[in-house]
Amino acid sequence: MKDLTIIAHIKKYQYDELNKEDKRLIDAAKEITAHSYAPYSHFFVGVAASLENGAVVVGTNQENAAYPSGMCAERTTLFYANSQYPDQAVRTLAIAARTNKDFIETPIPPCGACRQVLLESEKRYGRPIRLLLYGKQFIYEIKSVAELLPLSFDAATMEVVD
């Protein structure tokens, strides 16, 4: 038996340490939480995606009484970006969340399903998606979705060797 150690490289920032572009993206993610439809969980998530061409696309989570029928903000945003700008890779994705009271204290990571969809987008465009995860106390920067999903499942996993 051999133990493997998997390390994720994550930077931790205060909001005022971010550059102007990153602040705008975080602000857009926070602002769009107002459009979230979360009448059941009362957990409002907003995402802002900066595309290769400079466009910014935003999205929110959309709940449904039949819970599996809803959609997370990350996938809503990414699917919209991929449909409207199919030749533009996402450079950076900012994620923010709040409750009825206020924004959450610590950064919110994407769920497993969203990580898988984000990883597929990295593979599709052949470039990493940088993540900015907002929390009132601090912000995480992750250089690639692959950092959040080690030993991931992708098309190469399904290749059959003759």
GROMACS .gro file of N, CA and C in nm:
model
  486
    1MET      N    1   0.085  -0.118   0.000
    1MET     CA    2   0.000   0.000   0.000
    1MET      C    3   0.089   0.124   0.000
    2LYS      N    4   0.039   0.227  -0.067
    2LYS     CA    5   0.111   0.354  -0.071
    2LYS      C    6   0.010   0.465  -0.048
    3ASP      N    7   0.041   0.558   0.041
    3ASP     CA    8  -0.045   0.674   0.065
    3ASP      C    9  -0.014   0.783  -0.037
    4LEU      N   10  -0.118   0.848  -0.085
    4LEU     CA   11  -0.103   0.963  -0.173
    4LEU      C   12  -0.151   1.086  -0.099
    5THR      N   13  -0.082   1.196  -0.117
    5THR     CA   14  -0.125   1.322  -0.059
    5THR      C   15  -0.164   1.415  -0.173
    6ILE      N   16  -0.285   1.468  -0.165
    6ILE     CA   17  -0.334   1.560  -0.268
    6ILE      C   18  -0.345   1.697  -0.203
    7ILE      N   19  -0.283   1.795  -0.266
    7ILE     CA   20  -0.280   1.930  -0.210
    7ILE      C   21  -0.350   2.028  -0.305
    8ALA      N   22  -0.435   2.110  -0.248
    8ALA     CA   23  -0.499   2.218  -0.326
    8ALA      C   24  -0.432   2.349  -0.288
    9HIS      N   25  -0.403   2.430  -0.387
    9HIS     CA   26  -0.341   2.560  -0.364
    9HIS      C   27  -0.451   2.667  -0.366
   10ILE      N   28  -0.475   2.725  -0.250
   10ILE     CA   29  -0.581   2.823  -0.235
   10ILE      C   30  -0.523   2.948  -0.171
   11LYS      N   31  -0.551   3.063  -0.229
   11LYS     CA   32  -0.507   3.190  -0.169
   11LYS      C   33  -0.624   3.251  -0.095
   12LYS      N   34  -0.592   3.320   0.012
   12LYS     CA   35  -0.694   3.383   0.096
   12LYS      C   36  -0.669   3.534   0.095
   13TYR      N   37  -0.773   3.611   0.059
   13TYR     CA   38  -0.762   3.756   0.047
   13TYR      C   39  -0.868   3.826   0.132
   14GLN      N   40  -0.841   3.949   0.161
   14GLN     CA   41  -0.942   4.042   0.209
   14GLN      C   42  -0.993   4.115   0.085
   15TYR      N   43  -1.115   4.162   0.089
   15TYR     CA   44  -1.174   4.230  -0.026
   15TYR      C   45  -1.086   4.344  -0.076
   16ASP      N   46  -1.033   4.424   0.015
   16ASP     CA   47  -0.953   4.541  -0.027
   16ASP      C   48  -0.818   4.502  -0.088
   17GLU      N   49  -0.780   4.377  -0.080
   17GLU     CA   50  -0.656   4.331  -0.144
   17GLU      C   51  -0.676   4.291  -0.290
   18LEU      N   52  -0.801   4.280  -0.332
   18LEU     CA   53  -0.830   4.240  -0.470
   18LEU      C   54  -0.806   4.355  -0.567
   19ASN      N   55  -0.778   4.320  -0.694
   19ASN     CA   56  -0.766   4.425  -0.795
   19ASN      C   57  -0.906   4.471  -0.836
   20LYS      N   58  -0.910   4.577  -0.913
   20LYS     CA   59  -1.038   4.640  -0.952
   20LYS      C   60  -1.130   4.543  -1.026
   21GLU      N   61  -1.076   4.464  -1.117
   21GLU     CA   62  -1.157   4.370  -1.196
   21GLU      C   63  -1.218   4.262  -1.107
   22ASP      N   64  -1.139   4.210  -1.014
   22ASP     CA   65  -1.190   4.107  -0.923
   22ASP      C   66  -1.297   4.163  -0.830
   23LYS      N   67  -1.279   4.286  -0.784
   23LYS     CA   68  -1.381   4.351  -0.700
   23LYS      C   69  -1.511   4.367  -0.778
   24ARG      N   70  -1.502   4.408  -0.904
   24ARG     CA   71  -1.623   4.423  -0.987
   24ARG      C   72  -1.695   4.290  -1.003
   25LEU      N   73  -1.619   4.184  -1.021
   25LEU     CA   74  -1.679   4.052  -1.040
   25LEU      C   75  -1.747   4.004  -0.910
   26ILE      N   76  -1.680   4.021  -0.799
   26ILE     CA   77  -1.740   3.986  -0.668
   26ILE      C   78  -1.865   4.069  -0.645
   27ASP      N   79  -1.857   4.198  -0.671
   27ASP     CA   80  -1.972   4.287  -0.652
   27ASP      C   81  -2.090   4.244  -0.739
   28ALA      N   82  -2.061   4.204  -0.863
   28ALA     CA   83  -2.168   4.158  -0.953
   28ALA      C   84  -2.232   4.030  -0.900
   29ALA      N   85  -2.150   3.938  -0.848
   29ALA     CA   86  -2.204   3.814  -0.791
   29ALA      C   87  -2.291   3.844  -0.669
   30LYS      N   88  -2.246   3.936  -0.585
   30LYS     CA   89  -2.324   3.973  -0.467
   30LYS      C   90  -2.456   4.040  -0.507
   31GLU      N   91  -2.448   4.130  -0.601
   31GLU     CA   92  -2.566   4.204  -0.645
   31GLU      C   93  -2.673   4.113  -0.707
   32ILE      N   94  -2.629   4.015  -0.787
   32ILE     CA   95  -2.726   3.930  -0.857
   32ILE      C   96  -2.795   3.833  -0.761
   33THR      N   97  -2.745   3.817  -0.639
   33THR     CA   98  -2.815   3.730  -0.543
   33THR      C   99  -2.958   3.779  -0.522
   34ALA      N  100  -2.984   3.906  -0.546
   34ALA     CA  101  -3.120   3.961  -0.531
   34ALA      C  102  -3.218   3.899  -0.631
   35HIS      N  103  -3.165   3.838  -0.738
   35HIS     CA  104  -3.250   3.775  -0.840
   35HIS      C  105  -3.267   3.625  -0.817
   36SER      N  106  -3.203   3.574  -0.714
   36SER     CA  107  -3.213   3.432  -0.682
   36SER      C  108  -3.356   3.397  -0.645
   37TYR      N  109  -3.399   3.277  -0.681
   37TYR     CA  110  -3.531   3.228  -0.642
   37TYR      C  111  -3.507   3.113  -0.545
   38ALA      N  112  -3.514   3.142  -0.415
   38ALA     CA  113  -3.484   3.042  -0.312
   38ALA      C  114  -3.588   3.047  -0.200
   39PRO      N  115  -3.716   3.022  -0.233
   39PRO     CA  116  -3.821   3.033  -0.132
   39PRO      C  117  -3.819   2.919  -0.028
   40TYR      N  118  -3.743   2.813  -0.054
   40TYR     CA  119  -3.741   2.699   0.037
   40TYR      C  120  -3.618   2.700   0.127
   41SER      N  121  -3.502   2.717   0.070
   41SER     CA  122  -3.378   2.715   0.149
   41SER      C  123  -3.345   2.852   0.206
   42HIS      N  124  -3.394   2.958   0.143
   42HIS     CA  125  -3.359   3.096   0.180
   42HIS      C  126  -3.207   3.116   0.175
   43PHE      N  127  -3.142   3.046   0.081
   43PHE     CA  128  -2.998   3.055   0.059
   43PHE      C  129  -2.981   3.105  -0.084
   44PHE      N  130  -2.947   3.232  -0.097
   44PHE     CA  131  -2.946   3.301  -0.225
   44PHE      C  132  -2.803   3.308  -0.280
   45VAL      N  133  -2.780   3.245  -0.393
   45VAL     CA  134  -2.646   3.237  -0.450
   45VAL      C  135  -2.641   3.314  -0.581
   46GLY      N  136  -2.534   3.391  -0.597
   46GLY     CA  137  -2.511   3.465  -0.721
   46GLY      C  138  -2.373   3.433  -0.775
   47VAL      N  139  -2.364   3.430  -0.907
   47VAL     CA  140  -2.237   3.401  -0.974
   47VAL      C  141  -2.217   3.503  -1.085
   48ALA      N  142  -2.093   3.547  -1.099
   48ALA     CA  143  -2.054   3.633  -1.210
   48ALA      C  144  -1.936   3.567  -1.279
   49ALA      N  145  -1.946   3.553  -1.411
   49ALA     CA  146  -1.841   3.489  -1.490
   49ALA      C  147  -1.780   3.590  -1.585
   50SER      N  148  -1.651   3.602  -1.580
   50SER     CA  149  -1.577   3.686  -1.674
   50SER      C  150  -1.529   3.598  -1.787
   51LEU      N  151  -1.568   3.633  -1.910
   51LEU     CA  152  -1.533   3.552  -2.026
   51LEU      C  153  -1.406   3.604  -2.092
   52GLU      N  154  -1.350   3.522  -2.178
   52GLU     CA  155  -1.227   3.556  -2.249
   52GLU      C  156  -1.238   3.687  -2.327
   53ASN      N  157  -1.356   3.717  -2.380
   53ASN     CA  158  -1.375   3.839  -2.460
   53ASN      C  159  -1.405   3.962  -2.374
   54GLY      N  160  -1.404   3.945  -2.241
   54GLY     CA  161  -1.430   4.057  -2.150
   54GLY      C  162  -1.575   4.068  -2.105
   55ALA      N  163  -1.665   3.995  -2.168
   55ALA     CA  164  -1.806   3.998  -2.127
   55ALA      C  165  -1.820   3.938  -1.987
   56VAL      N  166  -1.918   3.988  -1.913
   56VAL     CA  167  -1.950   3.933  -1.781
   56VAL      C  168  -2.093   3.881  -1.786
   57VAL      N  169  -2.109   3.755  -1.747
   57VAL     CA  170  -2.239   3.689  -1.745
   57VAL      C  171  -2.271   3.658  -1.599
   58VAL      N  172  -2.395   3.680  -1.558
   58VAL     CA  173  -2.434   3.653  -1.420
   58VAL      C  174  -2.549   3.554  -1.415
   59GLY      N  175  -2.564   3.488  -1.301
   59GLY     CA  176  -2.673   3.394  -1.283
   59GLY      C  177  -2.697   3.367  -1.136
   60THR      N  178  -2.810   3.303  -1.107
   60THR     CA  179  -2.848   3.275  -0.969
   60THR      C  180  -2.903   3.133  -0.957
   61ASN      N  181  -2.916   3.088  -0.833
   61ASN     CA  182  -2.981   2.960  -0.811
   61ASN      C  183  -3.132   2.977  -0.828
   62GLN      N  184  -3.196   2.872  -0.875
   62GLN     CA  185  -3.340   2.872  -0.901
   62GLN      C  186  -3.397   2.745  -0.840
   63GLU      N  187  -3.470   2.758  -0.731
   63GLU     CA  188  -3.524   2.642  -0.661
   63GLU      C  189  -3.661   2.603  -0.715
   64ASN      N  190  -3.704   2.485  -0.674
   64ASN     CA  191  -3.833   2.431  -0.714
   64ASN      C  192  -3.880   2.343  -0.599
   65ALA      N  193  -4.010   2.337  -0.577
   65ALA     CA  194  -4.063   2.252  -0.469
   65ALA      C  195  -4.019   2.107  -0.487
   66ALA      N  196  -4.003   2.063  -0.610
   66ALA     CA  197  -3.944   1.933  -0.639
   66ALA      C  198  -3.793   1.957  -0.649
   67TYR      N  199  -3.726   1.951  -0.534
   67TYR     CA  200  -3.586   1.995  -0.524
   67TYR      C  201  -3.493   1.956  -0.638
   68PRO      N  202  -3.495   1.835  -0.687
   68PRO     CA  203  -3.400   1.805  -0.795
   68PRO      C  204  -3.426   1.885  -0.923
   69SER      N  205  -3.542   1.948  -0.932
   69SER     CA  206  -3.575   2.024  -1.052
   69SER      C  207  -3.516   2.164  -1.053
   70GLY      N  208  -3.457   2.207  -0.943
   70GLY     CA  209  -3.394   2.339  -0.937
   70GLY      C  210  -3.256   2.336  -1.000
   71MET      N  211  -3.190   2.450  -0.994
   71MET     CA  212  -3.056   2.458  -1.053
   71MET      C  213  -2.969   2.553  -0.971
   72CYS      N  214  -2.845   2.512  -0.950
   72CYS     CA  215  -2.748   2.594  -0.878
   72CYS      C  216  -2.706   2.714  -0.964
   73ALA      N  217  -2.662   2.818  -0.899
   73ALA     CA  218  -2.620   2.941  -0.968
   73ALA      C  219  -2.500   2.917  -1.059
   74GLU      N  220  -2.408   2.832  -1.018
   74GLU     CA  221  -2.288   2.808  -1.099
   74GLU      C  222  -2.327   2.747  -1.234
   75ARG      N  223  -2.415   2.646  -1.230
   75ARG     CA  224  -2.455   2.581  -1.356
   75ARG      C  225  -2.544   2.672  -1.439
   76THR      N  226  -2.634   2.746  -1.374
   76THR     CA  227  -2.719   2.841  -1.448
   76THR      C  228  -2.631   2.938  -1.526
   77THR      N  229  -2.531   2.993  -1.459
   77THR     CA  230  -2.442   3.091  -1.521
   77THR      C  231  -2.357   3.030  -1.632
   78LEU      N  232  -2.298   2.915  -1.602
   78LEU     CA  233  -2.210   2.852  -1.700
   78LEU      C  234  -2.288   2.807  -1.824
   79PHE      N  235  -2.406   2.750  -1.805
   79PHE     CA  236  -2.485   2.705  -1.921
   79PHE      C  237  -2.528   2.825  -2.006
   80TYR      N  238  -2.564   2.935  -1.941
   80TYR     CA  239  -2.601   3.055  -2.016
   80TYR      C  240  -2.479   3.107  -2.094
   81ALA      N  241  -2.366   3.115  -2.027
   81ALA     CA  242  -2.244   3.164  -2.094
   81ALA      C  243  -2.209   3.075  -2.213
   82ASN      N  244  -2.216   2.944  -2.194
   82ASN     CA  245  -2.182   2.851  -2.303
   82ASN      C  246  -2.281   2.859  -2.419
   83SER      N  247  -2.409   2.889  -2.389
   83SER     CA  248  -2.507   2.900  -2.497
   83SER      C  249  -2.496   3.032  -2.572
   84GLN      N  250  -2.472   3.140  -2.500
   84GLN     CA  251  -2.467   3.272  -2.563
   84GLN      C  252  -2.330   3.305  -2.621
   85TYR      N  253  -2.226   3.249  -2.564
   85TYR     CA  254  -2.088   3.275  -2.608
   85TYR      C  255  -2.015   3.141  -2.624
   86PRO      N  256  -2.056   3.056  -2.718
   86PRO     CA  257  -2.000   2.920  -2.727
   86PRO      C  258  -1.851   2.914  -2.759
   87ASP      N  259  -1.796   3.022  -2.810
   87ASP     CA  260  -1.653   3.020  -2.842
   87ASP      C  261  -1.570   3.098  -2.741
   88GLN      N  262  -1.628   3.132  -2.627
   88GLN     CA  263  -1.558   3.211  -2.525
   88GLN      C  264  -1.544   3.131  -2.395
   89ALA      N  265  -1.422   3.106  -2.356
   89ALA     CA  266  -1.396   3.035  -2.230
   89ALA      C  267  -1.423   3.129  -2.112
   90VAL      N  268  -1.461   3.070  -2.001
   90VAL     CA  269  -1.475   3.147  -1.876
   90VAL      C  270  -1.335   3.161  -1.818
   91ARG      N  271  -1.296   3.285  -1.789
   91ARG     CA  272  -1.166   3.310  -1.725
   91ARG      C  273  -1.176   3.299  -1.574
   92THR      N  274  -1.275   3.370  -1.518
   92THR     CA  275  -1.292   3.375  -1.373
   92THR      C  276  -1.439   3.365  -1.339
   93LEU      N  277  -1.468   3.292  -1.231
   93LEU     CA  278  -1.604   3.275  -1.182
   93LEU      C  279  -1.605   3.319  -1.036
   94ALA      N  280  -1.687   3.420  -1.005
   94ALA     CA  281  -1.702   3.468  -0.867
   94ALA      C  282  -1.834   3.416  -0.811
   95ILE      N  283  -1.830   3.365  -0.688
   95ILE     CA  284  -1.949   3.307  -0.626
   95ILE      C  285  -1.972   3.375  -0.490
   96ALA      N  286  -2.097   3.419  -0.468
   96ALA     CA  287  -2.135   3.481  -0.341
   96ALA      C  288  -2.268   3.425  -0.297
   97ALA      N  289  -2.291   3.421  -0.166
   97ALA     CA  290  -2.419   3.370  -0.115
   97ALA      C  291  -2.460   3.448   0.009
   98ARG      N  292  -2.591   3.455   0.027
   98ARG     CA  293  -2.646   3.522   0.145
   98ARG      C  294  -2.771   3.448   0.191
   99THR      N  295  -2.809   3.478   0.312
   99THR     CA  296  -2.935   3.428   0.366
   99THR      C  297  -3.031   3.547   0.367
  100ASN      N  298  -3.144   3.534   0.433
  100ASN     CA  299  -3.236   3.647   0.446
  100ASN      C  300  -3.172   3.761   0.524
  101LYS      N  301  -3.076   3.730   0.609
  101LYS     CA  302  -3.015   3.831   0.697
  101LYS      C  303  -2.899   3.905   0.631
  102ASP      N  304  -2.804   3.830   0.574
  102ASP     CA  305  -2.683   3.893   0.525
  102ASP      C  306  -2.601   3.793   0.443
  103PHE      N  307  -2.493   3.841   0.385
  103PHE     CA  308  -2.401   3.753   0.315
  103PHE      C  309  -2.333   3.661   0.415
  104ILE      N  310  -2.298   3.542   0.369
  104ILE     CA  311  -2.238   3.446   0.460
  104ILE      C  312  -2.098   3.490   0.501
  105GLU      N  313  -2.056   3.445   0.616
  105GLU     CA  314  -1.928   3.489   0.674
  105GLU      C  315  -1.806   3.433   0.599
  106THR      N  316  -1.812   3.306   0.562
  106THR     CA  317  -1.697   3.242   0.498
  106THR      C  318  -1.733   3.201   0.355
  107PRO      N  319  -1.633   3.185   0.270
  107PRO     CA  320  -1.659   3.156   0.129
  107PRO      C  321  -1.741   3.029   0.106
  108ILE      N  322  -1.824   3.035   0.003
  108ILE     CA  323  -1.906   2.921  -0.036
  108ILE      C  324  -1.842   2.850  -0.155
  109PRO      N  325  -1.814   2.721  -0.140
  109PRO     CA  326  -1.760   2.646  -0.254
  109PRO      C  327  -1.873   2.589  -0.340
  110PRO      N  328  -1.845   2.558  -0.465
  110PRO     CA  329  -1.947   2.494  -0.549
  110PRO      C  330  -1.975   2.352  -0.498
  111CYS      N  331  -2.098   2.306  -0.518
  111CYS     CA  332  -2.134   2.168  -0.482
  111CYS      C  333  -2.064   2.071  -0.577
  112GLY      N  334  -2.075   1.943  -0.550
  112GLY     CA  335  -2.009   1.842  -0.632
  112GLY      C  336  -2.056   1.842  -0.777
  113ALA      N  337  -2.188   1.854  -0.798
  113ALA     CA  338  -2.240   1.856  -0.935
  113ALA      C  339  -2.185   1.977  -1.012
  114CYS      N  340  -2.180   2.091  -0.947
  114CYS     CA  341  -2.127   2.211  -1.013
  114CYS      C  342  -1.978   2.198  -1.041
  115ARG      N  343  -1.905   2.138  -0.949
  115ARG     CA  344  -1.762   2.116  -0.972
  115ARG      C  345  -1.741   2.032  -1.098
  116GLN      N  346  -1.822   1.928  -1.114
  116GLN     CA  347  -1.810   1.841  -1.230
  116GLN      C  348  -1.840   1.917  -1.359
  117VAL      N  349  -1.944   1.999  -1.358
  117VAL     CA  350  -1.981   2.077  -1.477
  117VAL      C  351  -1.873   2.182  -1.506
  118LEU      N  352  -1.822   2.246  -1.404
  118LEU     CA  353  -1.714   2.345  -1.423
  118LEU      C  354  -1.589   2.278  -1.479
  119LEU      N  355  -1.557   2.160  -1.428
  119LEU     CA  356  -1.441   2.087  -1.478
  119LEU      C  357  -1.458   2.053  -1.626
  120GLU      N  358  -1.579   2.014  -1.664
  120GLU     CA  359  -1.605   1.983  -1.806
  120GLU      C  360  -1.581   2.106  -1.892
  121SER      N  361  -1.616   2.224  -1.841
  121SER     CA  362  -1.592   2.347  -1.916
  121SER      C  363  -1.442   2.375  -1.928
  122GLU      N  364  -1.367   2.347  -1.822
  122GLU     CA  365  -1.221   2.361  -1.832
  122GLU      C  366  -1.166   2.271  -1.942
  123LYS      N  367  -1.213   2.148  -1.945
  123LYS     CA  368  -1.167   2.052  -2.047
  123LYS      C  369  -1.212   2.096  -2.186
  124ARG      N  370  -1.335   2.144  -2.197
  124ARG     CA  371  -1.390   2.186  -2.327
  124ARG      C  372  -1.305   2.295  -2.391
  125TYR      N  373  -1.266   2.394  -2.310
  125TYR     CA  374  -1.191   2.507  -2.364
  125TYR      C  375  -1.040   2.494  -2.348
  126GLY      N  376  -0.996   2.391  -2.277
  126GLY     CA  377  -0.853   2.368  -2.261
  126GLY      C  378  -0.783   2.474  -2.179
  127ARG      N  379  -0.857   2.534  -2.085
  127ARG     CA  380  -0.795   2.635  -1.998
  127ARG      C  381  -0.864   2.633  -1.862
  128PRO      N  382  -0.789   2.668  -1.758
  128PRO     CA  383  -0.847   2.666  -1.623
  128PRO      C  384  -0.950   2.777  -1.602
  129ILE      N  385  -1.044   2.750  -1.515
  129ILE     CA  386  -1.138   2.853  -1.469
  129ILE      C  387  -1.093   2.893  -1.329
  130ARG      N  388  -1.058   3.017  -1.314
  130ARG     CA  389  -1.018   3.070  -1.184
  130ARG      C  390  -1.143   3.098  -1.102
  131LEU      N  391  -1.142   3.061  -0.975
  131LEU     CA  392  -1.258   3.081  -0.889
  131LEU      C  393  -1.228   3.184  -0.781
  132LEU      N  394  -1.325   3.272  -0.757
  132LEU     CA  395  -1.321   3.365  -0.644
  132LEU      C  396  -1.443   3.332  -0.558
  133LEU      N  397  -1.420   3.282  -0.439
  133LEU     CA  398  -1.528   3.242  -0.349
  133LEU      C  399  -1.540   3.346  -0.239
  134TYR      N  400  -1.653   3.417  -0.237
  134TYR     CA  401  -1.672   3.529  -0.146
  134TYR      C  402  -1.729   3.487  -0.011
  135GLY      N  403  -1.674   3.546   0.093
  135GLY     CA  404  -1.729   3.542   0.228
  135GLY      C  405  -1.703   3.677   0.290
  136LYS      N  406  -1.786   3.720   0.383
  136LYS     CA  407  -1.766   3.852   0.444
  136LYS      C  408  -1.630   3.863   0.514
  137GLN      N  409  -1.582   3.754   0.572
  137GLN     CA  410  -1.456   3.757   0.644
  137GLN      C  411  -1.334   3.755   0.553
  138PHE      N  412  -1.346   3.682   0.441
  138PHE     CA  413  -1.234   3.669   0.348
  138PHE      C  414  -1.283   3.607   0.217
  139ILE      N  415  -1.194   3.604   0.119
  139ILE     CA  416  -1.223   3.551  -0.014
  139ILE      C  417  -1.116   3.449  -0.048
  140TYR      N  418  -1.159   3.335  -0.102
  140TYR     CA  419  -1.063   3.237  -0.153
  140TYR      C  420  -1.045   3.256  -0.302
  141GLU      N  421  -0.921   3.242  -0.347
  141GLU     CA  422  -0.891   3.237  -0.490
  141GLU      C  423  -0.833   3.099  -0.520
  142ILE      N  424  -0.892   3.033  -0.618
  142ILE     CA  425  -0.846   2.901  -0.659
  142ILE      C  426  -0.818   2.911  -0.809
  143LYS      N  427  -0.700   2.871  -0.849
  143LYS     CA  428  -0.655   2.891  -0.987
  143LYS      C  429  -0.723   2.801  -1.090
  144SER      N  430  -0.785   2.692  -1.044
  144SER     CA  431  -0.847   2.599  -1.138
  144SER      C  432  -0.949   2.512  -1.065
  145VAL      N  433  -1.056   2.478  -1.134
  145VAL     CA  434  -1.157   2.388  -1.079
  145VAL      C  435  -1.093   2.253  -1.046
  146ALA      N  436  -0.994   2.212  -1.124
  146ALA     CA  437  -0.925   2.085  -1.100
  146ALA      C  438  -0.867   2.079  -0.960
  147GLU      N  439  -0.832   2.195  -0.903
  147GLU     CA  440  -0.782   2.199  -0.764
  147GLU      C  441  -0.889   2.153  -0.666
  148LEU      N  442  -1.015   2.177  -0.699
  148LEU     CA  443  -1.126   2.139  -0.611
  148LEU      C  444  -1.177   1.998  -0.638
  149LEU      N  445  -1.131   1.938  -0.746
  149LEU     CA  446  -1.184   1.808  -0.785
  149LEU      C  447  -1.071   1.714  -0.827
  150PRO      N  448  -0.983   1.680  -0.731
  150PRO     CA  449  -0.875   1.587  -0.766
  150PRO      C  450  -0.932   1.449  -0.795
  151LEU      N  451  -0.858   1.369  -0.868
  151LEU     CA  452  -0.903   1.236  -0.910
  151LEU      C  453  -1.039   1.244  -0.977
  152SER      N  454  -1.052   1.340  -1.065
  152SER     CA  455  -1.181   1.369  -1.128
  152SER      C  456  -1.217   1.270  -1.238
  153PHE      N  457  -1.346   1.267  -1.265
  153PHE     CA  458  -1.402   1.184  -1.371
  153PHE      C  459  -1.421   1.272  -1.494
  154ASP      N  460  -1.361   1.234  -1.606
  154ASP     CA  461  -1.379   1.309  -1.729
  154ASP      C  462  -1.376   1.213  -1.848
  155ALA      N  463  -1.376   1.266  -1.968
  155ALA     CA  464  -1.382   1.182  -2.088
  155ALA      C  465  -1.266   1.082  -2.095
  156ALA      N  466  -1.149   1.122  -2.048
  156ALA     CA  467  -1.034   1.032  -2.051
  156ALA      C  468  -1.059   0.907  -1.965
  157THR      N  469  -1.138   0.921  -1.860
  157THR     CA  470  -1.172   0.809  -1.773
  157THR      C  471  -1.248   0.701  -1.849
  158MET      N  472  -1.324   0.742  -1.950
  158MET     CA  473  -1.408   0.648  -2.023
  158MET      C  474  -1.340   0.589  -2.147
  159GLU      N  475  -1.218   0.629  -2.175
  159GLU     CA  476  -1.149   0.577  -2.293
  159GLU      C  477  -1.115   0.430  -2.273
  160VAL      N  478  -1.143   0.354  -2.377
  160VAL     CA  479  -1.115   0.211  -2.374
  160VAL      C  480  -0.983   0.188  -2.445
  161VAL      N  481  -0.895   0.115  -2.379
  161VAL     CA  482  -0.766   0.082  -2.440
  161VAL      C  483  -0.777  -0.055  -2.505
  162ASP      N  484  -0.743  -0.061  -2.632
  162ASP     CA  485  -0.752  -0.190  -2.704
  162ASP      C  486  -0.633  -0.278  -2.674
   0.00000   0.00000   0.00000
